[in-house]
Short mmCIF file of C-alpha atoms in Angstrom, two decimals:
data_model
loop_
_atom_site.label_atom_id
_atom_site.label_comp_id
_atom_site.label_asym_id
_atom_site.label_seq_id
_atom_site.Cartn_x
_atom_site.Cartn_y
_atom_site.Cartn_z
CA UNK Y 1 -0.24 0.12 0.00
CA UNK Y 2 1.37 3.77 -0.51
CA UNK Y 3 -0.10 6.45 1.06
CA UNK Y 4 0.26 9.78 -0.86
CA UNK Y 5 0.16 12.79 1.68
CA UNK Y 6 -2.53 15.27 0.88
CA UNK Y 7 -0.24 18.06 0.05
CA UNK Y 8 1.98 16.48 -2.44
CA UNK Y 9 2.26 18.39 -5.43
CA UNK Y 10 1.59 16.89 -8.52
CA UNK Y 11 4.12 14.87 -10.38
CA UNK Y 12 5.53 11.56 -11.23
CA UNK Y 13 7.38 9.74 -8.20
CA UNK Y 14 9.54 6.17 -7.48
CA UNK Y 15 9.91 4.18 -5.00
CA UNK Y 16 12.41 1.05 -4.93
CA UNK Y 17 11.23 -2.16 -3.52
CA UNK Y 18 13.64 -4.09 -2.21
CA UNK Y 19 13.10 -8.31 -0.97
CA UNK Y 20 16.74 -9.69 0.47
CA UNK Y 21 17.23 -12.81 1.94
CA UNK Y 22 20.24 -14.74 3.07
CA UNK Y 23 21.42 -15.17 -0.24
CA UNK Y 24 18.82 -13.61 -2.88
CA UNK Y 25 18.38 -9.86 -2.91
CA UNK Y 26 15.94 -8.40 -5.40
CA UNK Y 27 14.44 -4.96 -6.31
CA UNK Y 28 12.11 -3.57 -8.44
CA UNK Y 29 11.42 0.21 -8.83
CA UNK Y 30 7.73 1.43 -9.29
CA UNK Y 31 6.20 5.15 -10.71
CA UNK Y 32 3.39 6.91 -8.86
CA UNK Y 33 1.67 9.26 -11.15
CA UNK Y 34 0.24 11.95 -8.90
CA UNK Y 35 -2.54 13.47 -10.05
CA UNK Y 36 -4.98 16.38 -8.59
CA UNK Y 37 -7.84 14.92 -6.25
CA UNK Y 38 -11.27 16.37 -6.84
CA UNK Y 39 -14.96 15.54 -7.01
CA UNK Y 40 -17.90 16.90 -9.30
CA UNK Y 41 -20.92 17.51 -7.41
CA UNK Y 42 -24.27 16.49 -9.96
CA UNK Y 43 -27.60 16.44 -8.83
CA UNK Y 44 -30.81 15.17 -10.43
CA UNK Y 45 -34.69 15.45 -9.65
CA UNK Y 46 -37.48 12.87 -11.05
CA UNK Y 47 -39.61 15.80 -12.28
CA UNK Y 48 -39.64 20.00 -12.47
CA UNK Y 49 -43.17 20.30 -11.90
CA UNK Y 50 -45.05 19.16 -8.79
CA UNK Y 51 -48.53 19.83 -8.32
CA UNK Y 52 -50.01 19.91 -4.71
CA UNK Y 53 -53.05 20.66 -2.66
CA UNK Y 54 -53.06 23.12 0.25
CA UNK Y 55 -52.69 21.04 3.50
CA UNK Y 56 -50.82 18.07 1.41
CA UNK Y 57 -47.02 16.38 1.06
CA UNK Y 58 -45.52 14.84 -0.99
CA UNK Y 59 -41.92 12.83 -1.51
CA UNK Y 60 -39.42 14.18 -4.05
CA UNK Y 61 -36.54 11.70 -4.25
CA UNK Y 62 -32.87 13.66 -5.23
CA UNK Y 63 -30.10 11.71 -6.54
CA UNK Y 64 -26.99 12.89 -5.64
CA UNK Y 65 -23.62 11.47 -7.76
CA UNK Y 66 -20.11 12.36 -7.23
CA UNK Y 67 -18.38 12.22 -10.70
CA UNK Y 68 -15.06 12.82 -9.59
CA UNK Y 69 -12.27 11.05 -7.95
CA UNK Y 70 -11.82 11.85 -4.82
CA UNK Y 71 -14.79 11.13 -1.99
CA UNK Y 72 -16.42 14.46 -0.72
CA UNK Y 73 -18.58 15.52 1.93
CA UNK Y 74 -21.53 16.85 0.64
CA UNK Y 75 -23.98 19.80 2.37
CA UNK Y 76 -27.65 19.59 0.59
CA UNK Y 77 -30.10 22.25 0.84
CA UNK Y 78 -33.27 23.11 0.29
CA UNK Y 79 -35.06 26.34 0.11
CA UNK Y 80 -38.54 27.47 -0.58
CA UNK Y 81 -39.03 30.47 -2.15
CA UNK Y 82 -42.34 30.60 -0.43
CA UNK Y 83 -44.27 30.35 2.84
CA UNK Y 84 -46.43 28.94 2.00
CA UNK Y 85 -44.43 25.66 1.50
CA UNK Y 86 -42.28 23.99 4.17
CA UNK Y 87 -39.43 21.77 2.86
CA UNK Y 88 -37.26 19.60 4.36
CA UNK Y 89 -35.62 16.05 3.94
CA UNK Y 90 -36.83 12.94 5.52
CA UNK Y 91 -33.73 11.83 7.08
CA UNK Y 92 -32.72 14.87 9.09
CA UNK Y 93 -35.63 16.55 9.17
CA UNK Y 94 -34.57 20.38 8.54
CA UNK Y 95 -33.99 22.24 5.88
CA UNK Y 96 -29.89 20.80 5.14
CA UNK Y 97 -28.16 17.16 5.48
CA UNK Y 98 -24.61 16.08 5.44
CA UNK Y 99 -23.67 12.98 3.20
CA UNK Y 100 -19.96 11.19 1.92
CA UNK Y 101 -20.28 10.31 -1.56
CA UNK Y 102 -17.30 8.12 -3.31
CA UNK Y 103 -16.17 8.58 -6.40
CA UNK Y 104 -19.01 7.19 -9.06
CA UNK Y 105 -21.81 7.13 -5.96
CA UNK Y 106 -25.07 7.70 -6.50
CA UNK Y 107 -27.07 8.47 -3.16
CA UNK Y 108 -31.31 8.87 -2.85
CA UNK Y 109 -32.09 11.61 -0.83
CA UNK Y 110 -35.61 11.84 -0.44
CA UNK Y 111 -36.61 15.53 0.00
CA UNK Y 112 -40.53 16.38 1.18
CA UNK Y 113 -42.47 19.04 0.16
CA UNK Y 114 -45.26 20.26 2.33
CA UNK Y 115 -47.98 22.97 1.19
CA UNK Y 116 -49.67 24.60 4.03
CA UNK Y 117 -53.11 24.32 4.84
CA UNK Y 118 -53.32 28.12 3.56
CA UNK Y 119 -51.27 28.07 0.87
CA UNK Y 120 -52.74 30.62 -1.76
CA UNK Y 121 -53.73 28.83 -5.41
CA UNK Y 122 -50.53 29.78 -7.55
CA UNK Y 123 -47.07 28.85 -8.09
CA UNK Y 124 -43.67 28.44 -6.18
CA UNK Y 125 -40.17 27.56 -6.27
CA UNK Y 126 -38.14 25.19 -4.26
CA UNK Y 127 -34.30 25.65 -5.01
CA UNK Y 128 -31.78 22.32 -4.02
CA UNK Y 129 -28.16 23.28 -3.68
CA UNK Y 130 -25.39 20.51 -2.73
CA UNK Y 131 -21.77 21.66 -2.05
CA UNK Y 132 -19.01 19.54 -2.01
CA UNK Y 133 -15.36 20.03 -1.47
CA UNK Y 134 -14.26 21.29 -4.64
CA UNK Y 135 -17.48 21.66 -6.92
CA UNK Y 136 -21.01 22.80 -6.51
CA UNK Y 137 -24.78 22.23 -8.27
CA UNK Y 138 -28.36 23.16 -7.65
CA UNK Y 139 -31.69 22.35 -9.05
CA UNK Y 140 -34.91 23.69 -9.45
CA UNK Y 141 -38.17 22.48 -8.70
CA UNK Y 142 -41.82 24.45 -9.51
CA UNK Y 143 -44.56 23.37 -6.76
CA UNK Y 144 -47.93 24.14 -8.36
CA UNK Y 145 -50.79 24.74 -5.48
CA UNK Y 146 -54.51 24.33 -6.71
CA UNK Y 147 -56.40 24.85 -3.67
CA UNK Y 148 -56.16 24.97 0.10
CA UNK Y 149 -57.55 22.08 2.53
CA UNK Y 150 -58.18 23.29 5.68
CA UNK Y 151 -61.48 22.81 8.70
CA UNK Y 152 -62.58 23.90 11.75
CA UNK Y 153 -64.24 21.94 14.05
CA UNK Y 154 -66.53 23.96 16.63
CA UNK Y 155 -65.24 23.26 19.73
CA UNK Y 156 -62.24 21.48 21.29
CA UNK Y 157 -63.36 20.14 24.52
CA UNK Y 158 -66.91 18.67 25.31
CA UNK Y 159 -69.21 18.20 27.70
CA UNK Y 160 -72.23 15.76 28.74
CA UNK Y 161 -73.57 14.55 31.75
CA UNK Y 162 -75.55 11.50 32.02
CA UNK Y 163 -76.93 9.05 34.61
CA UNK Y 164 -75.67 5.74 35.04
CA UNK Y 165 -77.70 3.24 32.19
CA UNK Y 166 -78.72 6.60 30.08
CA UNK Y 167 -77.45 7.82 27.03
CA UNK Y 168 -76.34 11.39 26.13
CA UNK Y 169 -75.56 13.22 22.88
CA UNK Y 170 -73.93 15.93 21.96
CA UNK Y 171 -73.37 18.27 18.09
CA UNK Y 172 -69.92 18.80 16.76
CA UNK Y 173 -69.87 21.50 14.31
CA UNK Y 174 -67.30 20.88 10.93
CA UNK Y 175 -66.29 23.57 8.69
CA UNK Y 176 -64.71 22.98 5.46
CA UNK Y 177 -62.85 26.64 5.91
CA UNK Y 178 -60.26 25.55 2.70
CA UNK Y 179 -60.79 25.84 -1.32
CA UNK Y 180 -61.42 22.41 -2.30
CA UNK Y 181 -64.27 19.45 -1.12
CA UNK Y 182 -63.68 17.17 1.45
CA UNK Y 183 -64.49 13.72 2.48
CA UNK Y 184 -65.00 13.89 5.84
CA UNK Y 185 -64.46 10.53 8.05
CA UNK Y 186 -65.15 10.37 12.17
CA UNK Y 187 -64.75 7.50 14.49
CA UNK Y 188 -64.00 6.50 18.06
CA UNK Y 189 -60.39 6.91 18.48
CA UNK Y 190 -60.58 6.05 23.14
CA UNK Y 191 -63.35 5.31 25.32
CA UNK Y 192 -63.94 3.41 28.64
CA UNK Y 193 -64.70 -0.01 28.56
CA UNK Y 194 -68.14 -0.80 28.44
CA UNK Y 195 -68.59 2.68 27.09
CA UNK Y 196 -70.81 2.57 23.24
CA UNK Y 197 -69.96 5.18 21.50
CA UNK Y 198 -72.28 6.01 18.28
CA UNK Y 199 -71.44 9.35 15.41
CA UNK Y 200 -73.89 10.29 13.24
CA UNK Y 201 -73.54 10.38 10.13
CA UNK Y 202 -69.94 8.02 10.30
CA UNK Y 203 -68.82 10.25 6.79
CA UNK Y 204 -69.89 13.11 4.99
CA UNK Y 205 -68.69 15.10 2.04
CA UNK Y 206 -68.20 19.06 2.51
CA UNK Y 207 -67.85 22.03 -0.12
CA UNK Y 208 -65.88 24.73 0.52
CA UNK Y 209 -67.09 27.26 3.22
CA UNK Y 210 -70.03 24.88 3.88
CA UNK Y 211 -70.71 23.33 7.61
CA UNK Y 212 -72.75 20.07 8.45
CA UNK Y 213 -73.14 18.48 12.43
CA UNK Y 214 -71.88 15.07 13.83
CA UNK Y 215 -74.05 13.76 16.68
CA UNK Y 216 -71.70 12.12 19.14
CA UNK Y 217 -73.71 9.83 21.34
CA UNK Y 218 -72.59 7.72 24.14
CA UNK Y 219 -74.32 5.16 26.51
CA UNK Y 220 -73.33 4.54 29.75
CA UNK Y 221 -73.46 1.88 31.05
CA UNK Y 222 -75.80 0.26 34.59
CA UNK Y 223 -72.84 -0.80 36.62
CA UNK Y 224 -70.17 2.38 35.90
CA UNK Y 225 -69.52 4.25 38.70
CA UNK Y 226 -69.92 7.85 39.28
CA UNK Y 227 -66.99 10.35 38.06
CA UNK Y 228 -65.79 11.86 35.04
CA UNK Y 229 -64.64 9.63 31.77
CA UNK Y 230 -62.83 10.87 28.48
CA UNK Y 231 -63.83 9.61 25.01
CA UNK Y 232 -61.24 10.60 22.24
CA UNK Y 233 -62.52 11.37 18.75
CA UNK Y 234 -61.05 11.13 15.01
CA UNK Y 235 -61.86 13.45 12.78
CA UNK Y 236 -60.27 13.39 9.27
CA UNK Y 237 -60.72 15.24 6.06
CA UNK Y 238 -58.27 14.46 2.70
CA UNK Y 239 -55.18 14.21 4.82
CA UNK Y 240 -56.48 16.44 7.45
CA UNK Y 241 -56.23 15.11 11.13
CA UNK Y 242 -57.45 16.43 14.44
CA UNK Y 243 -58.74 15.14 17.74
CA UNK Y 244 -61.17 16.28 20.06
CA UNK Y 245 -62.09 14.84 23.64
CA UNK Y 246 -65.49 14.59 24.79
CA UNK Y 247 -65.54 14.67 28.81
CA UNK Y 248 -68.38 12.48 29.91
CA UNK Y 249 -69.19 12.90 33.45
CA UNK Y 250 -71.73 10.10 35.46
CA UNK Y 251 -73.50 11.25 37.77
CA UNK Y 252 -76.30 9.16 39.86
CA UNK Y 253 -78.58 11.82 40.54
CA UNK Y 254 -77.92 13.16 36.81
CA UNK Y 255 -81.97 12.24 35.89
CA UNK Y 256 -83.27 12.59 39.44
CA UNK Y 257 -82.35 16.23 39.18
CA UNK Y 258 -84.13 17.03 35.69
CA UNK Y 259 -86.93 15.75 37.53
CA UNK Y 260 -86.82 17.48 40.55
CA UNK Y 261 -86.47 20.22 38.66
CA UNK Y 262 -89.65 19.66 36.97
CA UNK Y 263 -91.12 19.29 40.04
CA UNK Y 264 -90.32 22.39 41.03
CA UNK Y 265 -91.32 24.58 37.74
CA UNK Y 266 -94.80 22.31 38.19
CA UNK Y 267 -95.43 23.67 41.76
CA UNK Y 268 -94.21 27.28 41.36
CA UNK Y 269 -97.14 27.32 38.23
CA UNK Y 270 -99.76 26.15 40.75
CA UNK Y 271 -98.75 28.38 42.91
CA UNK Y 272 -99.13 31.00 40.85
CA UNK Y 273 -102.86 29.69 39.50
CA UNK Y 274 -103.68 29.69 42.73
CA UNK Y 275 -102.90 33.27 43.96
CA UNK Y 276 -104.51 34.73 40.52
CA UNK Y 277 -107.94 32.79 41.51
CA UNK Y 278 -107.36 34.17 44.97
CA UNK Y 279 -106.82 37.25 44.17
CA UNK Y 280 -109.87 37.00 41.70
CA UNK Y 281 -112.25 36.23 44.41
CA UNK Y 282 -111.23 38.85 46.64
CA UNK Y 283 -112.04 41.23 43.77
CA UNK Y 284 -115.25 40.23 43.00
CA UNK Y 285 -116.48 39.78 47.21
CA UNK Y 286 -115.51 43.80 47.54
CA UNK Y 287 -117.48 44.99 44.98
CA UNK Y 288 -121.03 43.00 46.15
CA UNK Y 289 -119.72 44.49 49.32
#
């Protein structure tokens, strides 16, 4: 093995190799040609135009090549020319990445391009650059955003009070705040054991600006103990994911409290009627006198 130090100038050098024993001796003269060491970094993109909807993401595989005769450390950087997009490399989760590339080696790198939900329709430029030891390269990609994709849920936390063995319902409003239609699907993520959760409808289609209601019904088992329970529901629409927590308070006197309140209302109405009749009779007797 022959090692050539890094600062050696370009030229031809001679090395003599000697093999000797007690009786024999042989030598060979080798010429070593020291040439310049360099890297040639090249970038290749599979597409030049990428179509996205606001709120969507897409991977783009970049190929990094070293066409030189020396290994090199390549620094990759992704730059979005607008705040409507977010660009990062899947490996690092950041907009820059360092990788080691040997001569004649090709390395695929996955870059993620994300169009923010509020991105306006239009065409945006994404630039990818690579810096090696002795060379640089860059390439550009146009991202066409066709519209925004977003939705909002009426409330972040819901509260329901029910008695053991009974059921309660609550409405959850879903609003399409984007500019494209959404296929919305609602499902139960987590519920206490024995609780039956029903979401009606389980799926719906929302036009831009349209709002519809989901009815979440929770059936509490008869043997449920008093306390506070959490029911988690998920609402998804074309890749958008939102979660809400329904707080269920189980109280044994939940129904009794309603009936007691109703009895109080009936009693108060009865007393008012009696009092009115009494005043009416008093007025009649006073006129007769």
